[in-house]
Coordinates of C-alpha atoms in Angstrom, one line a residue:
M7 CA -1.8 32.9 6.1
S8 CA -4.3 35.6 5.4
R9 CA -6.5 34.4 8.2
M10 CA -5.4 32.0 10.9
G11 CA -7.8 29.0 11.0
D12 CA -8.7 28.9 7.3
V13 CA -9.7 25.5 6.2
L14 CA -9.2 23.8 2.8
A15 CA -11.2 20.6 2.4
G16 CA -10.6 18.0 -0.2
F17 CA -11.3 14.2 -0.7
H18 CA -10.5 12.3 2.5
A19 CA -8.8 15.2 4.3
A20 CA -8.9 19.0 5.3
W21 CA -6.0 21.3 6.0
E22 CA -6.4 24.0 8.6
F23 CA -3.8 26.7 8.2
E24 CA -2.4 28.1 11.4
S25 CA 0.3 30.7 12.0
D26 CA 3.2 28.3 12.4
S27 CA 1.7 24.9 11.3
V28 CA -0.8 23.1 9.1
L29 CA -3.2 20.8 10.9
I30 CA -4.3 17.9 8.6
R31 CA -7.5 16.1 9.6
Y32 CA -8.2 12.8 7.7
E33 CA -11.7 11.5 7.2
R34 CA -12.7 8.1 8.8
G35 CA -14.7 6.3 6.2
M36 CA -14.9 3.2 3.9
R37 CA -13.3 5.1 1.0
T38 CA -10.5 6.8 3.0
P39 CA -7.2 5.0 2.6
K40 CA -6.7 3.1 5.8
L41 CA -3.4 4.7 6.6
L42 CA -5.0 8.0 6.6
S43 CA -7.9 6.9 8.8
A44 CA -5.5 5.4 11.2
L45 CA -3.4 8.7 11.4
G46 CA -6.6 10.6 12.4
E47 CA -4.9 14.1 12.3
R48 CA -1.3 15.4 12.1
R49 CA 0.0 18.8 13.0
V50 CA 2.8 19.6 10.6
P51 CA 5.1 22.6 11.5
L52 CA 5.9 24.9 8.8
T53 CA 9.6 24.4 9.6
A54 CA 9.1 20.6 8.6
L55 CA 8.3 21.7 5.0
S56 CA 10.5 22.7 2.1
G57 CA 7.9 23.5 -0.6
V58 CA 4.3 23.0 -2.0
T59 CA 3.2 21.9 -5.4
L60 CA -0.1 21.9 -7.2
T61 CA -0.5 19.6 -10.1
P62 CA -3.4 18.1 -12.2
G63 CA -4.9 14.9 -10.8
R64 CA -6.9 12.2 -12.2
R65 CA -10.6 12.4 -13.2
G66 CA -11.1 16.1 -13.0
T67 CA -9.1 16.9 -9.8
V68 CA -6.0 18.8 -8.8
V69 CA -3.5 17.7 -6.1
L70 CA -2.0 20.0 -3.5
R71 CA 1.1 18.5 -1.9
A72 CA 3.2 19.8 0.9
E73 CA 6.8 18.5 0.6
P74 CA 8.3 17.5 3.9
R75 CA 12.1 18.0 4.5
P76 CA 14.1 14.9 4.6
G77 CA 14.5 13.8 8.1
A78 CA 11.5 15.9 9.4
D79 CA 8.8 13.2 9.6
P80 CA 9.4 9.8 11.1
L81 CA 6.5 8.3 9.2
M82 CA 8.0 9.3 5.9
E83 CA 11.4 8.3 6.9
A84 CA 10.2 4.8 7.9
A85 CA 8.2 4.6 4.6
A86 CA 11.3 5.3 2.5
G87 CA 9.5 6.1 -0.6
Q88 CA 7.3 2.9 -0.5
L89 CA 3.9 4.7 0.0
K90 CA 1.4 4.7 -2.9
D91 CA -0.1 8.0 -3.8
G92 CA -3.4 7.3 -2.2
G93 CA -1.7 6.8 1.1
D94 CA 0.6 9.9 1.0
P95 CA -0.4 11.9 4.0
Y96 CA 0.9 15.2 2.3
R97 CA -1.4 15.1 -0.6
L98 CA -4.8 16.9 -0.7
V99 CA -6.9 16.0 -3.7
L100 CA -9.5 18.6 -4.7
P101 CA -12.1 19.0 -7.5
A102 CA -10.7 20.8 -10.5
E103 CA -13.1 23.7 -10.1
R104 CA -11.3 24.5 -6.8
K105 CA -8.0 24.9 -8.6
V106 CA -8.0 28.8 -8.2
L107 CA -8.6 28.4 -4.4
A108 CA -5.8 25.8 -4.2
E109 CA -3.4 28.0 -6.0
Y110 CA -4.1 30.8 -3.6
Y111 CA -3.3 28.6 -0.6
A112 CA -0.3 27.1 -2.2
D113 CA 1.1 30.6 -2.8
E114 CA 0.2 31.7 0.8
L115 CA 1.9 28.6 2.1
R116 CA 5.1 29.1 0.0
S117 CA 5.4 32.5 1.3
R118 CA 5.7 31.3 4.9
L119 CA 8.3 28.6 4.4
T120 CA 11.7 29.5 5.3
E121 CA 13.6 26.1 5.8
S122 CA 15.1 23.8 3.2
G123 CA 17.4 20.8 3.2
P124 CA 17.5 17.8 5.7
A125 CA 16.2 18.5 9.2
E126 CA 18.5 17.7 12.2
R127 CA 15.7 16.0 14.0
F128 CA 12.1 14.9 13.7
L129 CA 9.7 17.9 13.7
V130 CA 6.4 16.1 13.0
P131 CA 5.2 14.0 16.1
A132 CA 5.2 10.3 15.6
P133 CA 2.1 8.1 16.3
E134 CA 1.8 7.5 20.0
A135 CA 2.6 4.3 21.8
P136 CA 1.2 1.9 22.9
L137 CA 1.0 0.3 19.4
S138 CA 0.8 -3.4 18.3
F139 CA 0.0 -5.4 15.2
K140 CA -0.1 -9.0 14.1
A141 CA 2.6 -10.1 11.5
Y142 CA 2.6 -13.5 9.9
D143 CA 5.0 -15.2 12.4
G144 CA 4.4 -13.1 15.5
K145 CA 2.7 -10.2 17.3
A146 CA 4.7 -7.0 17.6
S147 CA 4.1 -4.5 20.4
F148 CA 5.7 -1.2 21.4
D149 CA 5.1 0.6 24.8
G150 CA 7.4 3.6 24.0
R151 CA 10.3 1.9 25.8
T152 CA 10.5 -1.6 24.6
V153 CA 9.5 -3.6 21.4
R154 CA 8.4 -7.0 22.0
F155 CA 7.9 -9.9 19.4
R156 CA 5.9 -12.8 20.5
W157 CA 6.1 -15.7 18.0
F158 CA 3.1 -17.7 16.6
W159 CA 3.7 -21.3 16.5
T160 CA 1.7 -21.5 13.2
G161 CA 4.1 -19.2 11.4
A162 CA 7.5 -18.6 13.1
S163 CA 10.4 -20.5 11.9
S164 CA 12.2 -23.1 14.0
A165 CA 15.1 -20.5 14.4
K166 CA 12.8 -17.9 15.9
W167 CA 11.2 -20.6 18.2
K168 CA 14.7 -21.6 19.3
A169 CA 15.5 -18.0 20.1
G170 CA 12.3 -17.5 22.0
D171 CA 10.1 -14.4 22.3
Q172 CA 12.1 -11.2 22.0
R173 CA 12.3 -7.9 23.7
F174 CA 14.4 -4.9 22.6
A175 CA 14.9 -1.8 24.6
V176 CA 15.0 1.3 22.5
S177 CA 18.6 2.0 23.8
E178 CA 19.7 -1.3 22.1
L179 CA 18.5 -0.1 18.6
S180 CA 20.1 1.9 15.9
G181 CA 17.2 2.1 13.5
V182 CA 14.2 0.3 11.8
E183 CA 13.8 -1.2 8.3
W184 CA 10.3 -1.3 7.0
R185 CA 9.5 -3.2 3.9
S186 CA 5.8 -2.7 2.8
P187 CA 3.5 -5.7 3.0
E188 CA 2.3 -4.8 -0.5
V189 CA 5.6 -6.0 -2.0
F190 CA 7.3 -9.4 -1.9
E191 CA 9.2 -10.1 1.4
G192 CA 7.6 -7.4 3.4
H193 CA 8.9 -7.2 7.0
L194 CA 9.7 -5.0 10.0
R195 CA 13.4 -5.4 11.2
L196 CA 14.9 -3.8 14.1
L197 CA 18.5 -2.7 13.4
R198 CA 21.1 -3.0 16.0
G199 CA 24.6 -1.4 15.3
E200 CA 26.8 -3.3 12.7
D201 CA 25.0 -6.6 13.0
T202 CA 24.8 -8.5 9.6
P203 CA 21.1 -9.3 9.5
A204 CA 19.9 -12.8 8.7
Q205 CA 17.1 -13.6 6.3
A206 CA 13.9 -12.1 7.5
D207 CA 12.2 -15.4 8.5
Q208 CA 15.3 -16.5 10.4
D209 CA 16.1 -13.2 12.1
P210 CA 14.7 -12.9 15.7
A211 CA 14.8 -9.1 15.3
T212 CA 12.4 -9.2 12.4
V213 CA 8.6 -9.9 12.0
V214 CA 7.5 -11.1 8.5
F215 CA 4.4 -9.8 6.8
G216 CA 2.0 -11.7 4.6
L217 CA -1.4 -11.5 3.1
G218 CA -3.4 -9.7 5.8
Y219 CA -0.7 -9.6 8.2
G220 CA 1.3 -6.4 9.1
P221 CA -0.9 -4.1 6.9
V222 CA 0.5 -0.7 6.0
H223 CA -1.9 1.3 8.3
E224 CA -0.7 -0.8 11.4
S225 CA 3.0 -1.6 10.7
L226 CA 4.1 1.8 9.3
P227 CA 2.8 3.9 12.2
F228 CA 4.5 1.2 14.5
A229 CA 7.8 1.5 12.6
A230 CA 7.6 5.4 12.8
A231 CA 6.9 5.4 16.5
V232 CA 10.0 3.0 17.2
L233 CA 12.2 5.0 14.8
S234 CA 11.2 8.3 16.6
A235 CA 12.0 6.8 20.0
V236 CA 15.4 5.5 18.7
R237 CA 16.4 9.0 17.4
G238 CA 15.3 10.6 20.6
R239 CA 16.5 7.9 23.0
G240 CA 18.7 10.2 25.0
A241 CA 15.5 11.5 26.6
T242 CA 14.1 8.0 27.2
A243 CA 17.0 5.9 28.0
A244 CA 16.9 6.7 31.8
V245 CA 13.3 5.6 32.1
P246 CA 13.2 2.1 33.7
A247 CA 11.6 -0.6 31.5
A248 CA 8.2 -1.8 32.8
A249 CA 8.0 -5.2 34.4
T250 CA 7.3 -8.2 32.2
P251 CA 3.8 -9.3 32.9
R252 CA 3.3 -12.9 34.1
R253 CA 2.2 -15.3 31.4
D254 CA -1.0 -17.3 31.2
P255 CA -0.2 -20.9 32.3
A256 CA -2.3 -22.3 29.5
D257 CA -0.3 -20.3 27.0
I258 CA 3.0 -21.6 28.5
A259 CA 1.7 -25.2 28.3
E260 CA 0.8 -24.8 24.6
R261 CA 4.3 -23.3 23.8
I262 CA 6.0 -26.2 25.6
R263 CA 3.9 -28.7 23.7
H264 CA 4.9 -27.1 20.4
L265 CA 8.6 -26.9 21.6
G266 CA 8.2 -30.8 22.3
E267 CA 6.9 -31.3 18.6
L268 CA 10.0 -29.5 17.3
H269 CA 12.2 -31.5 19.5
Q270 CA 10.6 -34.8 18.3
A271 CA 11.0 -33.7 14.7
G272 CA 14.7 -33.1 15.2
L273 CA 14.6 -29.4 14.7
V274 CA 15.6 -28.7 18.3
T275 CA 18.4 -30.5 20.1
D276 CA 18.1 -32.1 23.5
E277 CA 20.0 -29.2 25.1
E278 CA 18.0 -26.5 23.4
F279 CA 14.7 -28.2 24.4
S280 CA 15.8 -28.3 28.0
V281 CA 17.0 -24.8 28.1
K282 CA 14.0 -23.4 26.4
K283 CA 11.5 -25.5 28.5
A284 CA 13.2 -24.1 31.7
E285 CA 12.9 -20.5 30.4
L286 CA 9.2 -21.0 29.6
L287 CA 8.5 -22.5 33.2
A288 CA 10.3 -19.7 34.7
E289 CA 7.8 -17.3 33.2
L290 CA 5.0 -18.8 35.3

């Protein structure tokens, strides 16, 4: 860049050009797409980029877009092409009258890019844990080492209730599958080796989205953080998992009550009821 620290401000974001990276700061406001507001800011190393484009936008705007290398950004890997343009963290929308300035920075940025092709590892930092969000059938939480799913009795299938609340160490996982809540059958699935996954609402390794549950700005950063931890688990596998906190007795009582309802309805066998009730009581 001609001067380190130059800033190009557009709608919803500003790019600050540094010697080896671009610092992208996203506005926090009613009109800013929620995903961008949630990200806050991101430092993108130039080694994570393969190109930059400048194209006409809508309604008297131009769009400057940095092109991340495949495999360089856990957020984009988790999104798998499902983000809408408005939520694309690599787009900077500017008034058309700033086109000449945008062209200048696009040329300057291109001159600094030396890498192309897939990246061997993630180069853009993932959102930081702890992270959590509410899905339709349960609450997902991630502390950097372990993913936990706690089922909601109002939404979880009887298969998930039978399986009980779930916890998955990063070392158990091979990947993450995120299906946007903005499409039919949105979900977050934790992948484990060669397992053949069950239908999302029956799979204890999956939380299901729904209207208002698992929104993009909460579930996608979560998926990216888990995916980044899985890819880098060699560095985290030796860290002992945190102790499971003791449960609220009132919560345990409510879950036993609901388990009894499933038992009376014939959805849980006598043996399953006894085993699960014992597990719940052991958490007190």
